[in-house]
XYZ file of C-alpha atoms in Angstrom:
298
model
C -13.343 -5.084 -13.766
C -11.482 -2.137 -14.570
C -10.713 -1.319 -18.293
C -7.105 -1.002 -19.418
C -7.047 2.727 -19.736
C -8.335 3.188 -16.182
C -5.783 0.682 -14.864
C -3.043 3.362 -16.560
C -4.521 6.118 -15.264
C -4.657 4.435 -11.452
C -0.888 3.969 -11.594
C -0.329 7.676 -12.465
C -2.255 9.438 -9.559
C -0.401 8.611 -6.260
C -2.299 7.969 -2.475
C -0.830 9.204 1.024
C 0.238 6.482 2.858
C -1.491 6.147 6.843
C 0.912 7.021 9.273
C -0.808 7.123 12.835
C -1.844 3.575 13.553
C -3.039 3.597 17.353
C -2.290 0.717 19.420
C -4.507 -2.164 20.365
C -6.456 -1.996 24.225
C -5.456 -5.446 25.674
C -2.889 -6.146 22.878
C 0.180 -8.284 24.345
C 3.044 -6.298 24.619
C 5.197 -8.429 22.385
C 3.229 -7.408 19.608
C 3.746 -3.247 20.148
C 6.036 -1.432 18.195
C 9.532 -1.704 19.019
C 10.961 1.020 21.470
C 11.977 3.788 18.676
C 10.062 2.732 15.831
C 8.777 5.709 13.314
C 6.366 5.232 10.844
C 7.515 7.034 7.051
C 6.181 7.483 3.745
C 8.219 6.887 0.408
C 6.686 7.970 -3.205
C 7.984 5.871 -6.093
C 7.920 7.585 -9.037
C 4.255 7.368 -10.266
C 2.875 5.074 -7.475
C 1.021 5.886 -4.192
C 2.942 6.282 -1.499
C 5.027 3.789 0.060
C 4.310 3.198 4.114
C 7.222 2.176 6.125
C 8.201 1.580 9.440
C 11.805 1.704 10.517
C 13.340 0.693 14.235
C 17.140 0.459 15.050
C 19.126 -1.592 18.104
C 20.364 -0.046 20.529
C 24.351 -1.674 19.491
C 25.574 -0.168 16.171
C 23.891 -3.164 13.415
C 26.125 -4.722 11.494
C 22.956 -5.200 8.514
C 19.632 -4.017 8.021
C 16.560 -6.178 7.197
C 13.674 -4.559 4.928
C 10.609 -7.312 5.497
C 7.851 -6.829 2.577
C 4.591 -6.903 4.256
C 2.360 -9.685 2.601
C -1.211 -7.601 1.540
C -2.932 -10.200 3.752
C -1.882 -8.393 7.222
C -0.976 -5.049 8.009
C 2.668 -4.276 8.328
C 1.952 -3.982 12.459
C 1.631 -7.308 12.513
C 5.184 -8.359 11.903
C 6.129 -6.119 15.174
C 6.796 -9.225 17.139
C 9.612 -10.257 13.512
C 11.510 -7.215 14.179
C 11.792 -7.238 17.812
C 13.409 -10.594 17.387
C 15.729 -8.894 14.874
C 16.336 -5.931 16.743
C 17.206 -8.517 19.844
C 19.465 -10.173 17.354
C 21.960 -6.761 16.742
C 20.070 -5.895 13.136
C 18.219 -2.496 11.963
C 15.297 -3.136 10.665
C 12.523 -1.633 7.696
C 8.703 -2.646 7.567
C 7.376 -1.984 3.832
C 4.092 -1.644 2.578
C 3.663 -1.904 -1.112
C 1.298 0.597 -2.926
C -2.246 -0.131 -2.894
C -1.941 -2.519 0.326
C -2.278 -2.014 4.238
C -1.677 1.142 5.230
C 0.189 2.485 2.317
C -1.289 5.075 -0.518
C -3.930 4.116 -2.781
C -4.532 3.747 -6.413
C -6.857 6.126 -7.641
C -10.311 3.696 -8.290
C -8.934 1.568 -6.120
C -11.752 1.603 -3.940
C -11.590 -0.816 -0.488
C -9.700 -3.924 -1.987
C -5.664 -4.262 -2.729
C -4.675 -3.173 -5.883
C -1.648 -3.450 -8.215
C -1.683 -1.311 -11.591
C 1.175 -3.735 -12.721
C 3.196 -6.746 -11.791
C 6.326 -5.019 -11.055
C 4.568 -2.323 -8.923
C 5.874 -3.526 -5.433
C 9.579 -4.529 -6.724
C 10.022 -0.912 -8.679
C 8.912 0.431 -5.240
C 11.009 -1.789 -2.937
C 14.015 -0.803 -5.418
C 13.672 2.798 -4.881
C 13.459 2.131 -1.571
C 16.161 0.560 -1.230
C 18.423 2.856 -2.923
C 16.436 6.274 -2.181
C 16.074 5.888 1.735
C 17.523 2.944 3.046
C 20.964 2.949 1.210
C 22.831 -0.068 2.361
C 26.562 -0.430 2.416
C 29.022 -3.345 2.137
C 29.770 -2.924 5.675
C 26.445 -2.848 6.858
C 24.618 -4.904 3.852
C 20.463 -4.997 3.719
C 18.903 -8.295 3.307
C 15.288 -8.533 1.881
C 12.385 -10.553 3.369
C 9.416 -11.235 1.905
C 6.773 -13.145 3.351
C 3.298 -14.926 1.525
C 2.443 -13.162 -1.735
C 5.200 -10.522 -0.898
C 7.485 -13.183 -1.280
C 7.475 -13.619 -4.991
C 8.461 -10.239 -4.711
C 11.542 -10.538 -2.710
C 12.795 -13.480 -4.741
C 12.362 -11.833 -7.904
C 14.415 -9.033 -6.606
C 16.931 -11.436 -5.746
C 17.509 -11.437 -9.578
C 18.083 -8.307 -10.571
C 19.501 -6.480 -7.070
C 23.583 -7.518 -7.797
C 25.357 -5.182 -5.130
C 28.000 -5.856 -2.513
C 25.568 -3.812 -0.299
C 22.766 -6.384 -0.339
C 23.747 -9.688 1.486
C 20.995 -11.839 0.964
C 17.120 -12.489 0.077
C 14.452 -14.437 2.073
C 11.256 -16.195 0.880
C 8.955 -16.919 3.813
C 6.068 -19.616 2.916
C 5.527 -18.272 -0.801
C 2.791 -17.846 -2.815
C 3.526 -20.459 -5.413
C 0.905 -20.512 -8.028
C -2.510 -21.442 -8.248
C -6.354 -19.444 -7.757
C -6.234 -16.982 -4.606
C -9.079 -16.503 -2.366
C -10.717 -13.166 -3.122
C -11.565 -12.511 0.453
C -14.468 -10.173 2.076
C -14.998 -7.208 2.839
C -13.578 -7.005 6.859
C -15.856 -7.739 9.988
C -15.228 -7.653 13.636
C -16.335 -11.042 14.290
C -14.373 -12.924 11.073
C -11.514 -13.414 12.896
C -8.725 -14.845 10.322
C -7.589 -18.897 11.530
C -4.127 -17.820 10.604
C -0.898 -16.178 13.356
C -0.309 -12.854 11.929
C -4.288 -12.532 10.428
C -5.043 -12.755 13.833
C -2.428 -10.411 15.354
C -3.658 -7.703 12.248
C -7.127 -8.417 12.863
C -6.457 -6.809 16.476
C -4.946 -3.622 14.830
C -7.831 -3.276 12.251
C -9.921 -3.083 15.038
C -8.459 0.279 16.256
C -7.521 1.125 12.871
C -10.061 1.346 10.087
C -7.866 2.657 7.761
C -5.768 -0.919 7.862
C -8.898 -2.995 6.732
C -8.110 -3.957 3.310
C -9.344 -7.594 2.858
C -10.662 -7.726 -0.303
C -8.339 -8.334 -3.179
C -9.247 -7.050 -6.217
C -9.279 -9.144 -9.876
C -6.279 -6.773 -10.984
C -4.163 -7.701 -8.457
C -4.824 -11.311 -8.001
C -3.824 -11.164 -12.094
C -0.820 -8.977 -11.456
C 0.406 -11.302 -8.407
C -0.124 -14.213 -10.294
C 2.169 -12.752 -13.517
C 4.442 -11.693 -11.097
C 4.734 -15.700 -9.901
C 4.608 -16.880 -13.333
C 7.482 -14.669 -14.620
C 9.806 -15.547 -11.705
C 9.027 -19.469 -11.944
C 10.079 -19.735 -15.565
C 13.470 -17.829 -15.024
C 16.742 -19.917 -15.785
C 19.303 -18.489 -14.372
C 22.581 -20.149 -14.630
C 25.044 -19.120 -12.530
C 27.961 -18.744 -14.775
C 26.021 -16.656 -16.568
C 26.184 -13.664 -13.411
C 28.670 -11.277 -13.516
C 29.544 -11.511 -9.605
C 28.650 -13.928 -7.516
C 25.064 -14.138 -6.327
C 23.522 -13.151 -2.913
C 22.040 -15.837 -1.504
C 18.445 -17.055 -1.381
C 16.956 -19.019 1.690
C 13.106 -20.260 0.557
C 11.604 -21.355 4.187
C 8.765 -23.626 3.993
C 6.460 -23.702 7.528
C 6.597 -27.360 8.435
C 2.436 -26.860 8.283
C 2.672 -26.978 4.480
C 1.241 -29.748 2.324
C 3.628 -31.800 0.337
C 2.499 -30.271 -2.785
C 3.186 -27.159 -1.927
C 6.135 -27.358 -0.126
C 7.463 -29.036 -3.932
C 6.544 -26.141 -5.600
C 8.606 -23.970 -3.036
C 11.628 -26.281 -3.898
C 11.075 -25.896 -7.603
C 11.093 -22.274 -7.442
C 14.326 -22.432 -5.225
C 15.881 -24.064 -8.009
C 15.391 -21.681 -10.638
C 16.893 -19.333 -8.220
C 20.943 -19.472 -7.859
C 22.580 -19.889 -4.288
C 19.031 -20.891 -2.824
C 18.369 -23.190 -0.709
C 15.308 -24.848 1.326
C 14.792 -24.859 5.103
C 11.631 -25.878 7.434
C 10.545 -23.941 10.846
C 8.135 -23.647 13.167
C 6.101 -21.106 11.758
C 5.576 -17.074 12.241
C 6.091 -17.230 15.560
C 9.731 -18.172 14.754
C 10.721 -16.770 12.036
C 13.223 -13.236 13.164
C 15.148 -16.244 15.041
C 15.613 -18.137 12.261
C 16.221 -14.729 10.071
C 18.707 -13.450 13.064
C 20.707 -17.008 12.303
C 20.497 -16.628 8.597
C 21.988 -13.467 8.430
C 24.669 -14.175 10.853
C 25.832 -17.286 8.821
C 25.855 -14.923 5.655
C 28.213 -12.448 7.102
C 30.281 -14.671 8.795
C 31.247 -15.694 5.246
C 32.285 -11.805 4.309
């Protein structure tokens, strides 16, 4: 366990993201990079570097989509999401959080993910947002985030109040409750899960995308990070302009219990609302019909 002071000094000594991730032999094409796509890096002030991949239709967009990477795959495995988006008419933004995937490292951090604080990944996604991406009204930016990045996107749900953002997205959440450490990554642990098994593909050809193991500090950090969302209240006359809204969608694989602690974290949450699917392999379709609902309301 790392002491306090270390912790502080890991947050102040910023990483280089990985930018050359080779492709797969054998790998379905569905699952490549979109024709286009660039790989970036983004410093936050005081953090590693950001590492994010960016891809735009070939029709002028009429939003952008910025999909938080959940530490449990590397960001190439949501290729296959933002093909479906980019099919759908929408510009889209892969994001890796410091001290996950490919993106900088914490100094200590050794081979595990890392957070120095809770708010690490939403001060990061915020400069992002602002800094590189820089929605408009016109063409507004709505925020996906997906597992434990999802706590992430819903929290910034809260605090993001611009004409330029149109909406936030919470993909199977993490909703509380102990997290599986992990081990350290092996060719023939092959994850049970859709997109573990897609990333385990690209660690294969990419050892610098291997990062299973998650470390005490940011299984604490995460779980702060749930904790202060879930006991937000939030009433809605109490916002200055009305609210983006929130869709929370809860795989129809998902036990009862969890899928009711999804809803109650919807409900702290104002505009949000519940919805079932099919799983990964649908989710930019139901995204692409999200966001076209949204700004048909504009």
């Amino acid at each position: 366990m790392l002491s306090c002071d270390k912790i502080k000094d890991a947050a102040k000594q910023p990483g280089q993201a990985f930018l050359d991730s080779q492709i797969p032999p054998g790998l379905s094409p569905q699952y490549f990079p979109p024709q286009g796509f660039v790989w970036g890096a983004y410093r936050p002030k005081n953090l590693p570097e950001v590492r994010y991949g960016v891809a735009s239709p070939p029709v002028n967009p009429r939003a952008q989509v910025l999909i938080l990477a959940d530490p449990d795959y590397p960001a190439e495995s949501y290729f296959e999401v933002m093909r479906q988006l980019l099919e759908a008419g929408y510009g889209v933004w892969l994001f890796e959080a410091p001290g996950q995937g490919g993106a900088g490292r914490y100094m200590l951090q050794n081979d595990a993910v890392f957070a120095a604080g809770a708010k690490d990944a939403q001060v990061a996604a915020t400069g992002f947002i602002n800094e590189i991406v820089k929605p408009t009204p016109d063409k507004p930016l709505f925020v996906v985030g997906t597992g434990y990045s999802a706590v992430n996107s819903l929290a910034l749900s809260t605090v993001l109040k611009s004409d330029a953002v149109g909406g936030f997205v919470g993909y199977d959440p993490y909703v509380g409750g102990d997290i599986t450490k992990g081990t350290v990554w092996h060719r023939e642990d092959v994850p049970k899960s859709y997109w573990g098994q897609i990333g385990q593909n690209w660690q294969m050809s990419n050892p610098d995308l291997r990062l299973r193991v998650k470390s005490d500090n940011w299984q604490k950090q995460i779980k702060k990070a749930y904790t202060d969302l879930n006991g937000l209240h939030l009433p809605v006359v109490a916002l200055k302009r009305k609210p983006a809204s929130v869709l929370v969608i809860a795989p129809k694989s998902d036990s009862t219990s969890e899928a009711n602690a999804a809803s109650n974290l919807c409900a702290r949450l104002p505009r949000c609302r519940m919805t079932p699917n099919e799983g990964p392999q649908a989710l930019g379709k139901d995204l692409a019909a999200f966001i076209k609902d949204e700004l048909a309301k504009v």
